[in-house]
PDB file of C-alpha atoms in Angstrom:
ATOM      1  CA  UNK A 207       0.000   0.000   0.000  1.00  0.00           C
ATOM      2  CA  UNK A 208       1.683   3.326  -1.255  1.00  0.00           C
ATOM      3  CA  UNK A 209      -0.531   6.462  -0.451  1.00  0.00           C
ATOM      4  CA  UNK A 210       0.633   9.824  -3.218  1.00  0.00           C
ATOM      5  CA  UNK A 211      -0.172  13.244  -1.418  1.00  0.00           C
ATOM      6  CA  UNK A 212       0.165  16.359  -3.551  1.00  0.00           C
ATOM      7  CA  UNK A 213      -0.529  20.114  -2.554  1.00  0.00           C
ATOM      8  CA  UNK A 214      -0.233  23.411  -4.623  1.00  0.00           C
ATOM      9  CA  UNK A 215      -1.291  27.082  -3.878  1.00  0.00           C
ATOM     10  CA  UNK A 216      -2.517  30.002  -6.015  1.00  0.00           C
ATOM     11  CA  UNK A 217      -0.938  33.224  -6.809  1.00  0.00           C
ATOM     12  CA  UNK A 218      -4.088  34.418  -5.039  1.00  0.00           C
ATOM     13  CA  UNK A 219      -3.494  31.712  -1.464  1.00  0.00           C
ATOM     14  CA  UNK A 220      -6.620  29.268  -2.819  1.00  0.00           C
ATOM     15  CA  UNK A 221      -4.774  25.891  -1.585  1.00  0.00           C
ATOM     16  CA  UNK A 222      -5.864  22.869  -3.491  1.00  0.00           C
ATOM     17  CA  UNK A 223      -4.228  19.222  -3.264  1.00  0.00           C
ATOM     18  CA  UNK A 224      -5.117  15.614  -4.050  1.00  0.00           C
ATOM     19  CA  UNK A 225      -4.308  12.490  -2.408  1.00  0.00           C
ATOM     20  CA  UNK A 226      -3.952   8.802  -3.872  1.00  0.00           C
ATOM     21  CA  UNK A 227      -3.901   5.708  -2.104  1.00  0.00           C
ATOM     22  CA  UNK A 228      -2.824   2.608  -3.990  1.00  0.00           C
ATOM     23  CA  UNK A 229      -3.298  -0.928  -3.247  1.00  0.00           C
ATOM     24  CA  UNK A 230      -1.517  -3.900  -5.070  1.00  0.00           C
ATOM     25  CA  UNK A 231      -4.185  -5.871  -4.425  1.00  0.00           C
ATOM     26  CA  UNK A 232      -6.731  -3.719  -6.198  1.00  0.00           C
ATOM     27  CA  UNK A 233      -4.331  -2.625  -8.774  1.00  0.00           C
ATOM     28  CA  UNK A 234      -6.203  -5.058 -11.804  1.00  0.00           C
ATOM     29  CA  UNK A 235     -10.165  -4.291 -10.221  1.00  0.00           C
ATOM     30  CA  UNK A 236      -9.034  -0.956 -11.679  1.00  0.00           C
ATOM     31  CA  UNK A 237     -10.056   0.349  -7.946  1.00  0.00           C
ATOM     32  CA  UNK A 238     -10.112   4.021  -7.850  1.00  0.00           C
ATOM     33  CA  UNK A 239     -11.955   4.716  -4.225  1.00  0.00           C
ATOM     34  CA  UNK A 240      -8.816   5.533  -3.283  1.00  0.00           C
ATOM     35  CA  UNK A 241      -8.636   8.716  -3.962  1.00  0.00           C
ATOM     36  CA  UNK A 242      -9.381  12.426  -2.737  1.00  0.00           C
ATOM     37  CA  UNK A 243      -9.035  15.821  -4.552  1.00  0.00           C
ATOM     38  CA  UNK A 244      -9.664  19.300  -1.826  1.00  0.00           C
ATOM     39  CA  UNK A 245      -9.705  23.005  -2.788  1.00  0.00           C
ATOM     40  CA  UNK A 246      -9.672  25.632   0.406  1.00  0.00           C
ATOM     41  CA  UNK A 247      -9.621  28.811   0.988  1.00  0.00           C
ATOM     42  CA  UNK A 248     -11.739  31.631   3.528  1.00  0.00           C
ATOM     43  CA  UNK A 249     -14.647  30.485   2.449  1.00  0.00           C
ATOM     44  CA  UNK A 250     -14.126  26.916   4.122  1.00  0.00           C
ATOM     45  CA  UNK A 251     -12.751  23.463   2.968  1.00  0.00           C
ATOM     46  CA  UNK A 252     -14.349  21.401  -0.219  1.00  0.00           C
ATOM     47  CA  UNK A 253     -13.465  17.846  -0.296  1.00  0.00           C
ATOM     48  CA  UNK A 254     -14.402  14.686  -2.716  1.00  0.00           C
ATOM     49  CA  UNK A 255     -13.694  11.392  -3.125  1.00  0.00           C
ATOM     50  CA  UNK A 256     -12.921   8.636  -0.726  1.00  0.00           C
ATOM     51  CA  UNK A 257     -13.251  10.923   2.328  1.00  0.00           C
ATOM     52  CA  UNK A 258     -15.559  11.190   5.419  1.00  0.00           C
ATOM     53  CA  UNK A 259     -19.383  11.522   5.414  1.00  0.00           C
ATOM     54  CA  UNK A 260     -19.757  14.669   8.012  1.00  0.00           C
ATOM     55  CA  UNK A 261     -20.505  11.829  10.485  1.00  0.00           C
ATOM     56  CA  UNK A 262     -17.283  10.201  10.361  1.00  0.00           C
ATOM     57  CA  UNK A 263     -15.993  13.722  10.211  1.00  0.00           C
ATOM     58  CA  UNK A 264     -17.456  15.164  13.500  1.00  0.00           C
ATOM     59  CA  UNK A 265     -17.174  11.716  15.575  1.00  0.00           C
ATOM     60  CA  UNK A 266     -13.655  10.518  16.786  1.00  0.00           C
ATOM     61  CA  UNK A 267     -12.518   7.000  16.309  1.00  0.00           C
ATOM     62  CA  UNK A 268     -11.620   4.627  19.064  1.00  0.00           C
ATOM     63  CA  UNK A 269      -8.182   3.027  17.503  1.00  0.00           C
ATOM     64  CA  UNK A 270      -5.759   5.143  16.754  1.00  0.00           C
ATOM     65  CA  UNK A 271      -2.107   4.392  15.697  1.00  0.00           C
ATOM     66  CA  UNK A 272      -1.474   2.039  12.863  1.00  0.00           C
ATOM     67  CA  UNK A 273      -1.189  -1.485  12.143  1.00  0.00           C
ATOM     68  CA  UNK A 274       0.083  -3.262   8.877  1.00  0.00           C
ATOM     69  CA  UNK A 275      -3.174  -5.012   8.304  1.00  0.00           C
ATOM     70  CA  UNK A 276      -5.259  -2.605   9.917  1.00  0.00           C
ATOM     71  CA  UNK A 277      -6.200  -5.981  12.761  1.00  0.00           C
ATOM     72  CA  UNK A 278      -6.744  -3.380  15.673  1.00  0.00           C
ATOM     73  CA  UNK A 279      -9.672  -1.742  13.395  1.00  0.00           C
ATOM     74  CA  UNK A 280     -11.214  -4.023  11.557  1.00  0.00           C
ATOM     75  CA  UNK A 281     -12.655  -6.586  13.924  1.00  0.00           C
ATOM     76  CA  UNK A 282     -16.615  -6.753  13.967  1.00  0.00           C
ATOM     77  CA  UNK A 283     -17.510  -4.521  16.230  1.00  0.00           C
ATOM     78  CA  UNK A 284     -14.734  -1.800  16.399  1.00  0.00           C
ATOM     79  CA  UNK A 285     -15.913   1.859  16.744  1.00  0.00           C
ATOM     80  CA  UNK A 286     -15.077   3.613  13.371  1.00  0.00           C
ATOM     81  CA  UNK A 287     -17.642   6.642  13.571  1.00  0.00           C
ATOM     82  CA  UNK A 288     -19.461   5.634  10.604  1.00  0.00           C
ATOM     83  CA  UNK A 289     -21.255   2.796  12.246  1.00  0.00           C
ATOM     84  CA  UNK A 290     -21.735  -1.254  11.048  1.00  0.00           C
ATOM     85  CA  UNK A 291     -20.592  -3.202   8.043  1.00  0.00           C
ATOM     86  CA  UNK A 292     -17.572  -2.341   8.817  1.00  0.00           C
ATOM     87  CA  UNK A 293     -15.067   0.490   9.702  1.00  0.00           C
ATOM     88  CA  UNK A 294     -14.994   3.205   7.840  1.00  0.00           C
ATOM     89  CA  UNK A 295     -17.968   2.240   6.364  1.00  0.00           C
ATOM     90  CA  UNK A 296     -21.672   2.326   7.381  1.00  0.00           C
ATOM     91  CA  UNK A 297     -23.432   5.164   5.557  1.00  0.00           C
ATOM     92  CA  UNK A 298     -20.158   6.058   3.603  1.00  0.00           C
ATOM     93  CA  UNK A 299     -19.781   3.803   1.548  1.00  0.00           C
ATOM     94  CA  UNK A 300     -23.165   2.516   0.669  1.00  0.00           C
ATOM     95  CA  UNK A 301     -23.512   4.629  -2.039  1.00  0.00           C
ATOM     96  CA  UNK A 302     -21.401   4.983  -4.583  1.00  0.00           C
ATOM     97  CA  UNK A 303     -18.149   5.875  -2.475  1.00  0.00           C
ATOM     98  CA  UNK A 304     -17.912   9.011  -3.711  1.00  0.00           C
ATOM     99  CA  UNK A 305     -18.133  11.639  -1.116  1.00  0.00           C
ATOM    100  CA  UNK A 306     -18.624  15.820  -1.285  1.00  0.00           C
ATOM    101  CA  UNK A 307     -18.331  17.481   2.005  1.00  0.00           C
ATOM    102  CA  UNK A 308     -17.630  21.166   2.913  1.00  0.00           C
ATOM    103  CA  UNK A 309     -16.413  21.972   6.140  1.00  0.00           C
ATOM    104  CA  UNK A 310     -15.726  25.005   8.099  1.00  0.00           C
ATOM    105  CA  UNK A 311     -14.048  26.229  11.435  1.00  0.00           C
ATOM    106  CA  UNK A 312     -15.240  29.198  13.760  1.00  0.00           C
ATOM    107  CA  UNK A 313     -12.540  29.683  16.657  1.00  0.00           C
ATOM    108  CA  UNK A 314     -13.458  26.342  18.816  1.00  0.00           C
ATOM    109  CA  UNK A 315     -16.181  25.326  16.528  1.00  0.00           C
ATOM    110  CA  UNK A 316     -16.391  23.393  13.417  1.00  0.00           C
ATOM    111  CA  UNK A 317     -18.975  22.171  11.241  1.00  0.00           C
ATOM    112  CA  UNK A 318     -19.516  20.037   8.354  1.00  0.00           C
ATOM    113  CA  UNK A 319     -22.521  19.239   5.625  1.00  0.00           C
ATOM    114  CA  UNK A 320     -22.139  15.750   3.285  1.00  0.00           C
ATOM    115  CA  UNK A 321     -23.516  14.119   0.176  1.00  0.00           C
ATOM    116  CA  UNK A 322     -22.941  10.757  -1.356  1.00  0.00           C
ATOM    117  CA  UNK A 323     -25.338   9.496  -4.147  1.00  0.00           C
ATOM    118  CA  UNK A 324     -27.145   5.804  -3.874  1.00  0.00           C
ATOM    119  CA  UNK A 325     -26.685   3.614  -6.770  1.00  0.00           C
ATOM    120  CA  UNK A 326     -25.030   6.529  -9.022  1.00  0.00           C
ATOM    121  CA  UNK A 327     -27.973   8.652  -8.606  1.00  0.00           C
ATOM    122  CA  UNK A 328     -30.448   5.969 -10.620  1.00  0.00           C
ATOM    123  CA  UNK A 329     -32.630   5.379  -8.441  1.00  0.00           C
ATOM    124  CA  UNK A 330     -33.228   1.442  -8.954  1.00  0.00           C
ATOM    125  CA  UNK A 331     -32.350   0.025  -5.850  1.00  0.00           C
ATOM    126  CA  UNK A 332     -35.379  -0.375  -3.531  1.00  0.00           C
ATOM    127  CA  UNK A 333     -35.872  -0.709   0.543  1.00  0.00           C
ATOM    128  CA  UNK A 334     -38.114  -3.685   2.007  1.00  0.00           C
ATOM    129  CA  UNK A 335     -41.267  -1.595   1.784  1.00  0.00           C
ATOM    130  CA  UNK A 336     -40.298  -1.605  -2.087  1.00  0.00           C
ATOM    131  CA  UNK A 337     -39.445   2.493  -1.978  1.00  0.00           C
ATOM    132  CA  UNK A 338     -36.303   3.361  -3.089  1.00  0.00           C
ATOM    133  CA  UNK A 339     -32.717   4.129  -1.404  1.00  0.00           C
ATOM    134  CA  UNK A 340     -32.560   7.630  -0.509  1.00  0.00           C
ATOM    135  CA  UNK A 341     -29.460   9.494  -1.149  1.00  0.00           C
ATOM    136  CA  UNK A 342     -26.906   9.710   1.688  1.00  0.00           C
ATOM    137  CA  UNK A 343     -27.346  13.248   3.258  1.00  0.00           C
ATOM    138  CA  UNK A 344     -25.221  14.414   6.633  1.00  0.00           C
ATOM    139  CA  UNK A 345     -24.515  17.084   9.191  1.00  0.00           C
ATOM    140  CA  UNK A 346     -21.798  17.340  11.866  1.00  0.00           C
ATOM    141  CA  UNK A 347     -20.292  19.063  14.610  1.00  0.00           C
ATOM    142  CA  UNK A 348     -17.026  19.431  16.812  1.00  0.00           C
ATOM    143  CA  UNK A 349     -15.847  21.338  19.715  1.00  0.00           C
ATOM    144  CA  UNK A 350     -12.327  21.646  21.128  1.00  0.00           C
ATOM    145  CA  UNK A 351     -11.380  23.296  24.449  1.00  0.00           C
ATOM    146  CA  UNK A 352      -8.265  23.487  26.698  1.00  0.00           C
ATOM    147  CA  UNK A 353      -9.936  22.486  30.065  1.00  0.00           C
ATOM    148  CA  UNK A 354      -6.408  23.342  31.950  1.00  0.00           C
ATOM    149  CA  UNK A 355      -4.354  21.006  30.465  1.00  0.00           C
ATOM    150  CA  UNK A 356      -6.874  18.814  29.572  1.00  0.00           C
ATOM    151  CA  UNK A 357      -7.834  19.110  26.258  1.00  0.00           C
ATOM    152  CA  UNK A 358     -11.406  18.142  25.087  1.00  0.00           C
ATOM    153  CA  UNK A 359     -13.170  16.878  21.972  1.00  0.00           C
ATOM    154  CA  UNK A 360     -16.501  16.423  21.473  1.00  0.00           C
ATOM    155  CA  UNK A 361     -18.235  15.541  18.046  1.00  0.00           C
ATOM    156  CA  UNK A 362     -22.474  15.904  16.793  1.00  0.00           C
ATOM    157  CA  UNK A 363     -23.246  14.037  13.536  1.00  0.00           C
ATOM    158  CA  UNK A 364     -26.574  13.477  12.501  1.00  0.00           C
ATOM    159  CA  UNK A 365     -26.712  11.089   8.632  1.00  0.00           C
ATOM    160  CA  UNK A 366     -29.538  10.032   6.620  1.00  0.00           C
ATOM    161  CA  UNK A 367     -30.204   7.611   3.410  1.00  0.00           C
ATOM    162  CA  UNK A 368     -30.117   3.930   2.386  1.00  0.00           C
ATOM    163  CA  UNK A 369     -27.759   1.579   4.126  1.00  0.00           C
ATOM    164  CA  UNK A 370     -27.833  -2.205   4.764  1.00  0.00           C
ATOM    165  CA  UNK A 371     -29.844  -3.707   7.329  1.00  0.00           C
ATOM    166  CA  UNK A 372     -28.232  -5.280  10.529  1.00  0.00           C
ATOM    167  CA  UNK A 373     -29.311  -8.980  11.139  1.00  0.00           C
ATOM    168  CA  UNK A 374     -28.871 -11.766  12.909  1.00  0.00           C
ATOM    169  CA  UNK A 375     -25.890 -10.372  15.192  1.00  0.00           C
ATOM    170  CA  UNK A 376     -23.891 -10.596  11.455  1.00  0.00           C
ATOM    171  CA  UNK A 377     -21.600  -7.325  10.764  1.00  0.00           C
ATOM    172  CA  UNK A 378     -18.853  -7.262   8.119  1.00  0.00           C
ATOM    173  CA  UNK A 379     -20.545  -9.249   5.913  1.00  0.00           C
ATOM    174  CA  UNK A 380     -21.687  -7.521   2.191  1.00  0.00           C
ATOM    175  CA  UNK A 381     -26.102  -7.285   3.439  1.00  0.00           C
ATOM    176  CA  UNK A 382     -28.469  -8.006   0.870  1.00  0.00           C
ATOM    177  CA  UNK A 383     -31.172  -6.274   2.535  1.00  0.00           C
ATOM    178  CA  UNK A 384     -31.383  -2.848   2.355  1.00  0.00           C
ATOM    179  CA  UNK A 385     -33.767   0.215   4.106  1.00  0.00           C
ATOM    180  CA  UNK A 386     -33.392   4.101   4.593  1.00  0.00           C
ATOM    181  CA  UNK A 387     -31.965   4.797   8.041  1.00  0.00           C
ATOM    182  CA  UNK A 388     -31.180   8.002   9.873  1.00  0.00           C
ATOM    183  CA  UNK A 389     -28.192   8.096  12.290  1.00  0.00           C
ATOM    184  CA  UNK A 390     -27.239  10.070  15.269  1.00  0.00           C
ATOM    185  CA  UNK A 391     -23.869   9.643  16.956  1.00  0.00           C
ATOM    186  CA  UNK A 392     -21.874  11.636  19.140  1.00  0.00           C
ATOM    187  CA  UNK A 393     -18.390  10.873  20.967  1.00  0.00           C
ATOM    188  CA  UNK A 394     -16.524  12.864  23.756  1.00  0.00           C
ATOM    189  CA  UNK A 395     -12.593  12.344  23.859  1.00  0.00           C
ATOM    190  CA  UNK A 396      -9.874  13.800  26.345  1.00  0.00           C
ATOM    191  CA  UNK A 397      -6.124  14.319  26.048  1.00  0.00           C
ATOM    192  CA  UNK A 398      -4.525  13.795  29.469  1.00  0.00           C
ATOM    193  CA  UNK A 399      -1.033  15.176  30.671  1.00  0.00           C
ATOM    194  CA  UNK A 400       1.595  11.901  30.724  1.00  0.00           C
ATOM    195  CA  UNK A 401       0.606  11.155  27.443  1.00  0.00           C
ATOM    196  CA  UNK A 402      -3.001   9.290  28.334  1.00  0.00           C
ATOM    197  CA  UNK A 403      -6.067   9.935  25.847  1.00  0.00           C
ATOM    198  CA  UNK A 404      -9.759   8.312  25.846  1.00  0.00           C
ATOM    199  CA  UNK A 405     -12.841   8.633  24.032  1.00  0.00           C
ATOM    200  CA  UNK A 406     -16.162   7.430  24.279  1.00  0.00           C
ATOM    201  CA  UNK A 407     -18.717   6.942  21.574  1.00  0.00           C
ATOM    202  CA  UNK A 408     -22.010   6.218  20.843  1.00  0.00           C
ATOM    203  CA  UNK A 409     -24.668   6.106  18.221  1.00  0.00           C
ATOM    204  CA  UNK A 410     -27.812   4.997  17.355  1.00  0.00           C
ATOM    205  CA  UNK A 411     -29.285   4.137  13.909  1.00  0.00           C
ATOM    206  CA  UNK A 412     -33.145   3.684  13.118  1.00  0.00           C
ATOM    207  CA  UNK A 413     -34.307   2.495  10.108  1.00  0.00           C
ATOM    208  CA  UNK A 414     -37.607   3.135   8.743  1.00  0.00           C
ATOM    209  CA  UNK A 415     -39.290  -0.515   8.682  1.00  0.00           C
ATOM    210  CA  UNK A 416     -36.177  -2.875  10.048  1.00  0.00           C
ATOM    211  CA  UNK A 417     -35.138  -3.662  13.181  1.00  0.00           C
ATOM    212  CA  UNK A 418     -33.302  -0.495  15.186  1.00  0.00           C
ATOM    213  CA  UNK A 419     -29.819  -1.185  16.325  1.00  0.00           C
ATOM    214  CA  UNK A 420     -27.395   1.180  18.841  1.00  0.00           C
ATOM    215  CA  UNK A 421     -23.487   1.150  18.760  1.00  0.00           C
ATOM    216  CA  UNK A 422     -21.234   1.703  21.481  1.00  0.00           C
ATOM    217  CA  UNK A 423     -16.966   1.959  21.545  1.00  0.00           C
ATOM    218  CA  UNK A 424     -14.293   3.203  24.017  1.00  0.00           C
ATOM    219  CA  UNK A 425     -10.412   3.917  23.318  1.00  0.00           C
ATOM    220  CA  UNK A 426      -7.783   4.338  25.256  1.00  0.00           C
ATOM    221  CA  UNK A 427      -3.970   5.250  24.265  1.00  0.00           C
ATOM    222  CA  UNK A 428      -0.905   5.888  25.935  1.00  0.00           C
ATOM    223  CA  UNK A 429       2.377   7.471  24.363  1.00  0.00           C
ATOM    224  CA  UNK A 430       5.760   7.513  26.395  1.00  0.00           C
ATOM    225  CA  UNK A 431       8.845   8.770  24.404  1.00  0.00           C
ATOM    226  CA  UNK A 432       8.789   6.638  21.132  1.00  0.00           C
ATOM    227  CA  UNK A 433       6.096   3.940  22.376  1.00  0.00           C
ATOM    228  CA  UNK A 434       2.779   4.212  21.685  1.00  0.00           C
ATOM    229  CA  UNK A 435      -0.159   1.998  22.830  1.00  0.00           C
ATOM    230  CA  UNK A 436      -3.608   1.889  22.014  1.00  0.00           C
ATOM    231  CA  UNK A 437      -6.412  -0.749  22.945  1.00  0.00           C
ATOM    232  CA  UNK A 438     -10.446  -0.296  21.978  1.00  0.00           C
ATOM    233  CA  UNK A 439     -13.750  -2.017  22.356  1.00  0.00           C
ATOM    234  CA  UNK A 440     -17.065  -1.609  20.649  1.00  0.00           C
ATOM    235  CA  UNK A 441     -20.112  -3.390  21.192  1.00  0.00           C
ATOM    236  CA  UNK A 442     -23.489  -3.340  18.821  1.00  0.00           C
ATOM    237  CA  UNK A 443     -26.883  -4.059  20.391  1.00  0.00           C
ATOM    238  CA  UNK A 444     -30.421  -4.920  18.738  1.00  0.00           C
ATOM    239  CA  UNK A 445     -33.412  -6.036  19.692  1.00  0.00           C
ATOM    240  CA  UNK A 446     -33.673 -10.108  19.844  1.00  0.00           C
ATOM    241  CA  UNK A 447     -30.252 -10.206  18.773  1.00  0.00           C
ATOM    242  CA  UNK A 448     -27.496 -11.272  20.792  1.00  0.00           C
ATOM    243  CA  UNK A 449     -24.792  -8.254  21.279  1.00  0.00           C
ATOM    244  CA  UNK A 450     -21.776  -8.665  18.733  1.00  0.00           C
ATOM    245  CA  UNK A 451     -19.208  -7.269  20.638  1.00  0.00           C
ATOM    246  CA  UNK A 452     -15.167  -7.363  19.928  1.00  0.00           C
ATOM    247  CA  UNK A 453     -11.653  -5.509  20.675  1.00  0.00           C
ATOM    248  CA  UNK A 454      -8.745  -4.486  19.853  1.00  0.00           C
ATOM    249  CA  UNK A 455      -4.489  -3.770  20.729  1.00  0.00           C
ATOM    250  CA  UNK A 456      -1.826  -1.778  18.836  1.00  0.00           C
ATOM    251  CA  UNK A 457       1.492  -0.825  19.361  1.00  0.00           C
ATOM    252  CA  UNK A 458       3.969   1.554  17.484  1.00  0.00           C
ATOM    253  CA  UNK A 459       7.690   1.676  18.233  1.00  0.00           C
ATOM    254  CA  UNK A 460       9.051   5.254  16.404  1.00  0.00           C
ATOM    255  CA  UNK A 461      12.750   4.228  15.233  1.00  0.00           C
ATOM    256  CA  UNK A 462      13.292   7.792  13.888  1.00  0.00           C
ATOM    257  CA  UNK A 463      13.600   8.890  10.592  1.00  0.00           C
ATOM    258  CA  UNK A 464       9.784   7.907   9.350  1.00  0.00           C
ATOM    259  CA  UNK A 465      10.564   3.794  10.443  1.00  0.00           C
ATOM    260  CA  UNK A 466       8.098   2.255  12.680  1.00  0.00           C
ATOM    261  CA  UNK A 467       7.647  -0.470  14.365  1.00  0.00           C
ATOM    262  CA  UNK A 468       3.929  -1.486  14.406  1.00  0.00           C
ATOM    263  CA  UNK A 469       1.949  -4.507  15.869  1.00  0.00           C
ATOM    264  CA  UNK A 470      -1.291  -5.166  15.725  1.00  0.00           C
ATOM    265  CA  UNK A 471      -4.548  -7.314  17.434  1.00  0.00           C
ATOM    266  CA  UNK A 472      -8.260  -7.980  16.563  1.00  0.00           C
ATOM    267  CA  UNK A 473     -10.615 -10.121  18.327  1.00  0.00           C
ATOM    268  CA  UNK A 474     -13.582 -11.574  16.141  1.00  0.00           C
ATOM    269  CA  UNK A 475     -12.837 -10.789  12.761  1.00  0.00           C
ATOM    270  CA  UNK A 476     -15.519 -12.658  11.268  1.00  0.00           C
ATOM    271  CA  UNK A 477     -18.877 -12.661  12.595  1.00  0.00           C
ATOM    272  CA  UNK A 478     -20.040 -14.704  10.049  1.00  0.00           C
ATOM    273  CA  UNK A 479     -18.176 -17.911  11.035  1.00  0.00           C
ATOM    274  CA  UNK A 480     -18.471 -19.945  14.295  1.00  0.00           C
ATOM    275  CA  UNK A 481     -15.527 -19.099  16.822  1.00  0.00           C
ATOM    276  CA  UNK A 482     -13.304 -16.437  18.091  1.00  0.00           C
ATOM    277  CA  UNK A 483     -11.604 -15.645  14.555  1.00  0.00           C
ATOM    278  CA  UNK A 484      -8.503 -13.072  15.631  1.00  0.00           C
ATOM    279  CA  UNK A 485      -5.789 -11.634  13.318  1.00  0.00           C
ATOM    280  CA  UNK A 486      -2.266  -9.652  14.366  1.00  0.00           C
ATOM    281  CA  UNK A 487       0.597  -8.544  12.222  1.00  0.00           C
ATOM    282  CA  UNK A 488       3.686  -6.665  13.307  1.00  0.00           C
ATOM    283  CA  UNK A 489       5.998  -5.585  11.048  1.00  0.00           C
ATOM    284  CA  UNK A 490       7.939  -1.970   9.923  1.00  0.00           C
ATOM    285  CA  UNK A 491       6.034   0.702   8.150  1.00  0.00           C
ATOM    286  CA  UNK A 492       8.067   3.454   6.590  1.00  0.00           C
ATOM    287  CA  UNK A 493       7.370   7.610   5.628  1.00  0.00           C
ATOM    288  CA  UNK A 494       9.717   9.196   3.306  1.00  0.00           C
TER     289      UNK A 494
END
């Protein structure tokens, strides 16, 4: 995986820039969800492409650092902001992966409006009442103080349109049922002094003739010199279905010079097949 990042600025201070993520294994599907194109200025930020709904924009995620294979993020029920099937996906996603947001920042105060289209904008795919998928529409929020030496983050989102339905305790599988849903989520996240940080999240997702689900995660990290350590936990509930609930560890090791030693750990990776599925990696991951 090889990510391009490019950045320009006019005679006239409009910045503009574009980013490009490649992976090998996507290389012949002729993938291109990888990439992000911005223009800014005073009048705000205006970003498209594979980029957060204003959800996933205003919430904060509960793993941080990074992994080779992603395994601390991308067990079953890990907190990514956007919500189930998934992280980093949920509403985003379900569309056609193509996201426009605009974002802004007043002092302390930031806010953010999103739009991704369902099904390219056709309109063929249909709900189980038999209406059809409503575009993916969103609206968030964040607030940042300095509480003494505590620093604190809070997030609003509220997101609306067609997503897949949660069943049968079953996340990160591809659903083949589909309904409109709104989503509200907010999180609340401190930065400590000795190099602690938490967050807390939650959000809750109603769908207009399916069975409601909420959506719960908590992260904690811990940084001393060039160690860095973080562990989360997320946990989905529904009505009559048992809670699918999982976790995960990470560890970074900062050798200098853009090298890093990272390691990572996810509980339940598959929700679909019987057992405690896990996954780790540790390897070296490298900036230039």
């Amino acid at each position: 995986e090889v990510t391009f990042t490019m950045s320009g600025t006019t005679d006239g201070g409009l910045e503009f820039g574009a980013a490009i993520d490649l992976d090998e294994g996507n290389v012949a599907l002729d993938d291109d969800s990888g990439t992000t194109v911005y223009i800014s200025g005073s009048f705000g930020k205006l970003t498209m492409g594979d980029t957060d709904g204003a959800i996933d924009w205003a919430l904060q995620d509960a793993g941080t650092l990074t992994s080779l294979a992603d395994d601390h993020t991308t067990h079953v029920a890990y907190f990514g902001a956007s919500g189930y099937y998934g992280p980093g996906d949920g509403m985003d996603g379900e569309g056609d992966g193509q996201v426009v947001r605009y974002d802004n920042t007043f002092g302390a105060f930031s806010f953010a409006i999103s739009a991704e289209q369902v099904d390219d904008g056709a309109g063929t795919a249909t709900t189980v009442t038999g209406a059809g998928l409503d575009d993916i529409l969103g609206i968030g929020v964040k607030y940042s103080a300095d509480m003494g030496g505590t620093t604190l983050n809070v997030g609003l989102g509220y997101q609306t349109g067609g997503m897949g339905v949660y069943t049968n305790g079953v996340a990160f599988v591809a659903p083949t049922t589909f309904d409109n849903a709104d989503v509200l989520g907010v999180s609340v996240g401190a930065e400590f002094g000795g190099g602690f940080s938490a967050m807390l999240g939650y959000m809750d997702f109603n769908y207009d003739a399916s069975t409601d689900f909420d959506f719960t995660g908590l992260g904690l990290s811990y940084t001393t010199g060039a160690l860095s350590l973080n562990a989360n936990y997320g946990v989905m509930t529904a009505a009559g279905t048992p809670d699918l609930d999982s976790w995960g560890l990470a560890a970074n090791y900062d050798l200098g010079g853009g090298a890093v030693v990272m390691a990572g750990y996810g509980s339940d990776v598959d929700a679909a097949t019987a057992g405690d599925q896990v996954q780790w990696s540790i390897g070296l991951g490298m900036s230039f």
